[in-house]
């Protein structure tokens, strides 16, 4: 890898609101067919009709179930949406907004190339912000790199463009503030991991014989519950579920998700959007540094 990225895991003990043991973010990458298109493009191939339609299961069927289960449990979520998806599935993105959820940036074409320039990434951000703002009326404040791909210049670029948080790193279970040359940036990182990603367990395609995995719901939710329990026991950590309506949106999986949300709610979880958690973290860090100034 040519770019060294070091966010600095400066996760001090944050006490979550209401003394919750853990901050939980149920997030969705609403990629539709562009997840599979960009994965194939990165390998120099294209997708066939069946993979294309597997992607469409998200907007056509899965999304409604996701929105319904969030309503049932009265929680708000963050949806990361590529700009082109906002253009193609505008009514669905409007629907997400009408349910009170946050919309955040996730590339324009779901680009996951690792060797782009700072200028190219700035262009992608600009185009995706315009597409999302055209629907939501509000500039996105959060960013997740497609397939978690970001570059050494991405954090500063996000700060310049007014973002509050990034959610691409895998380096710890803390929400932390980015640093650059020993200086704190006003940008919070909300790391997530493949362990809590439905893609790891439910992604399926015939086009790559190596990818034929399909786990039972018992295995998947068993892993997630064990991870949640462990982090909640440690305290002051974050737990991010990274879901895709085209995968988690099947009937049996959504009902298992509903039971898991109910379990987390009954075990002292603060369930919020990424924007709410990042805003809280930045506020706490500012309070801590103000206290430091007073003591000096
Ligand atoms: Zn994605």
Coordinates of N, CA, C and O in Angstrom, one line a residue, residues 28 36 50-69 198-199 201-205 213-217 220-221 224 243-259:
X28 N -26.7 1.6 7.0 CA -27.0 0.9 5.7 C -26.2 1.5 4.6 O -26.1 2.7 4.5
X36 N -22.0 -4.2 -6.9 CA -21.5 -5.3 -7.7 C -20.8 -4.8 -9.0 O -19.8 -5.3 -9.5
X50 N -28.1 -11.5 -13.7 CA -28.6 -11.9 -12.4 C -27.9 -11.2 -11.3 O -28.6 -10.8 -10.3
X51 N -26.6 -10.8 -11.4 CA -26.0 -10.0 -10.4 C -26.6 -8.6 -10.3 O -26.8 -8.0 -9.3
X52 N -26.9 -8.0 -11.5 CA -27.6 -6.7 -11.6 C -28.9 -6.7 -10.8 O -29.2 -5.9 -10.0
X53 N -29.7 -7.8 -11.0 CA -31.0 -7.8 -10.4 C -30.8 -8.1 -8.9 O -31.7 -7.7 -8.1
X54 N -29.8 -8.8 -8.5 CA -29.5 -9.0 -7.0 C -29.3 -7.7 -6.4 O -29.8 -7.5 -5.2
X55 N -28.6 -6.8 -7.0 CA -28.4 -5.4 -6.5 C -29.8 -4.7 -6.4 O -30.0 -3.9 -5.4
X56 N -30.6 -4.9 -7.4 CA -31.9 -4.2 -7.4 C -32.9 -4.7 -6.3 O -33.8 -4.0 -6.0
X57 N -32.6 -5.8 -5.7 CA -33.4 -6.3 -4.6 C -33.4 -5.3 -3.5 O -34.4 -5.2 -2.8
X58 N -32.3 -4.5 -3.3 CA -32.3 -3.4 -2.3 C -33.4 -2.4 -2.5 O -34.3 -2.4 -1.7
X59 N -33.4 -1.6 -3.6 CA -34.5 -0.6 -3.7 C -35.8 -1.2 -4.0 O -36.8 -0.7 -3.6
X60 N -35.9 -2.4 -4.6 CA -37.2 -3.0 -5.0 C -37.9 -3.6 -3.8 O -39.2 -3.7 -3.8
X61 N -37.2 -4.2 -2.9 CA -37.8 -5.0 -1.9 C -37.2 -4.8 -0.5 O -38.0 -4.5 0.5
X62 N -35.9 -4.9 -0.4 CA -35.3 -4.8 1.0 C -35.4 -3.5 1.7 O -35.6 -3.5 2.9
X63 N -35.3 -2.4 1.0 CA -35.4 -1.1 1.7 C -36.6 -0.9 2.5 O -36.6 -0.5 3.6
X64 N -37.8 -1.3 1.9 CA -39.0 -1.1 2.7 C -39.0 -1.8 4.0 O -39.4 -1.3 5.0
X65 N -38.5 -3.1 4.0 CA -38.4 -3.9 5.2 C -37.5 -3.2 6.2 O -37.7 -3.2 7.4
X66 N -36.4 -2.6 5.7 CA -35.4 -2.0 6.6 C -36.1 -0.8 7.3 O -36.0 -0.6 8.5
X67 N -36.8 0.0 6.5 CA -37.4 1.2 7.1 C -38.5 0.8 8.0 O -38.7 1.4 9.1
X68 N -39.3 -0.3 7.7 CA -40.3 -0.7 8.6 C -39.8 -1.2 10.0 O -40.3 -0.8 11.0
X69 N -38.7 -1.9 9.9 CA -38.2 -2.5 11.2 C -37.6 -1.3 12.1 O -37.7 -1.4 13.3
X198 N -23.0 -7.3 7.0 CA -23.8 -8.4 6.4 C -23.1 -8.9 5.1 O -23.3 -10.1 4.7
X199 N -22.4 -8.1 4.4 CA -21.7 -8.5 3.2 C -20.8 -9.7 3.4 O -20.7 -10.6 2.6
X201 N -21.2 -12.2 5.3 CA -21.9 -13.5 5.4 C -22.9 -13.8 4.3 O -23.2 -14.9 4.1
X202 N -23.5 -12.7 3.7 CA -24.6 -12.9 2.8 C -24.3 -12.6 1.3 O -25.2 -12.8 0.5
X203 N -23.1 -12.0 1.0 CA -22.9 -11.7 -0.4 C -22.7 -13.0 -1.2 O -22.0 -13.9 -0.8
X204 N -23.4 -13.0 -2.3 CA -23.4 -14.2 -3.2 C -23.3 -13.7 -4.6 O -24.0 -12.8 -5.0
X205 N -22.5 -14.4 -5.4 CA -22.5 -14.2 -6.8 C -22.0 -15.5 -7.5 O -21.2 -16.2 -7.0
X213 N -20.4 -17.9 -0.4 CA -20.7 -18.0 1.1 C -22.2 -17.7 1.3 O -22.8 -16.9 0.7
X214 N -22.7 -18.4 2.3 CA -24.1 -18.2 2.7 C -24.2 -18.7 4.1 O -24.2 -20.0 4.3
X215 N -24.3 -17.9 5.1 CA -24.3 -18.4 6.5 C -25.7 -18.4 7.0 O -26.6 -17.7 6.5
X216 N -26.0 -19.2 8.0 CA -27.3 -19.2 8.6 C -27.5 -17.9 9.5 O -26.5 -17.4 10.0
X217 N -28.7 -17.5 9.6 CA -29.0 -16.4 10.5 C -28.5 -16.6 11.9 O -28.0 -15.7 12.6
X220 N -24.8 -15.8 12.0 CA -24.5 -14.4 11.8 C -24.9 -13.6 13.1 O -24.1 -12.8 13.7
X221 N -26.1 -13.7 13.5 CA -26.6 -13.0 14.7 C -25.9 -13.5 16.0 O -25.8 -12.7 16.9
X224 N -22.8 -11.4 16.0 CA -23.0 -10.0 16.3 C -23.4 -9.8 17.8 O -22.9 -8.9 18.4
X243 N -24.9 -2.6 7.1 CA -25.9 -3.5 6.4 C -26.2 -3.0 5.0 O -25.9 -1.8 4.7
X244 N -26.7 -3.9 4.2 CA -27.1 -3.5 2.8 C -28.5 -4.0 2.6 O -28.8 -5.2 2.8
X245 N -29.4 -3.1 2.2 CA -30.8 -3.5 2.0 C -30.9 -4.7 1.1 O -31.8 -5.5 1.2
X246 N -30.0 -4.8 0.1 CA -30.1 -6.0 -0.9 C -29.7 -7.3 -0.2 O -30.0 -8.4 -0.7
X247 N -29.1 -7.3 1.0 CA -28.7 -8.5 1.7 C -29.5 -8.7 3.0 O -30.1 -9.8 3.1
X248 N -29.5 -7.7 3.8 CA -30.2 -7.9 5.1 C -31.7 -7.8 4.9 O -32.5 -8.3 5.7
X249 N -32.1 -7.3 3.7 CA -33.5 -7.0 3.5 C -34.4 -8.2 3.2 O -35.6 -8.1 2.9
X250 N -33.9 -9.4 3.3 CA -34.7 -10.6 3.1 C -35.6 -10.8 4.4 O -35.1 -10.4 5.5
X251 N -36.8 -11.4 4.2 CA -37.7 -11.4 5.3 C -37.2 -12.1 6.6 O -37.3 -11.5 7.7
X252 N -36.5 -13.2 6.5 CA -36.0 -13.9 7.7 C -34.9 -13.1 8.4 O -34.9 -13.1 9.6
X253 N -34.1 -12.4 7.6 CA -33.0 -11.7 8.2 C -33.5 -10.4 8.9 O -33.0 -10.0 9.9
X254 N -34.5 -9.8 8.3 CA -35.1 -8.6 8.9 C -35.7 -8.9 10.2 O -35.6 -8.2 11.2
X255 N -36.4 -10.1 10.3 CA -37.0 -10.4 11.6 C -35.9 -10.7 12.6 O -36.1 -10.3 13.8
X256 N -34.8 -11.3 12.2 CA -33.7 -11.6 13.2 C -33.1 -10.2 13.6 O -32.7 -10.0 14.7
X257 N -33.0 -9.3 12.6 CA -32.5 -7.9 13.0 C -33.3 -7.3 14.0 O -32.8 -6.6 15.0
X258 N -34.7 -7.4 13.8 CA -35.6 -6.8 14.8 C -35.4 -7.3 16.2 O -35.3 -6.6 17.2
X259 N -35.2 -8.6 16.3 CA -35.0 -9.2 17.6 C -33.6 -8.8 18.2 O -33.5 -8.5 19.4

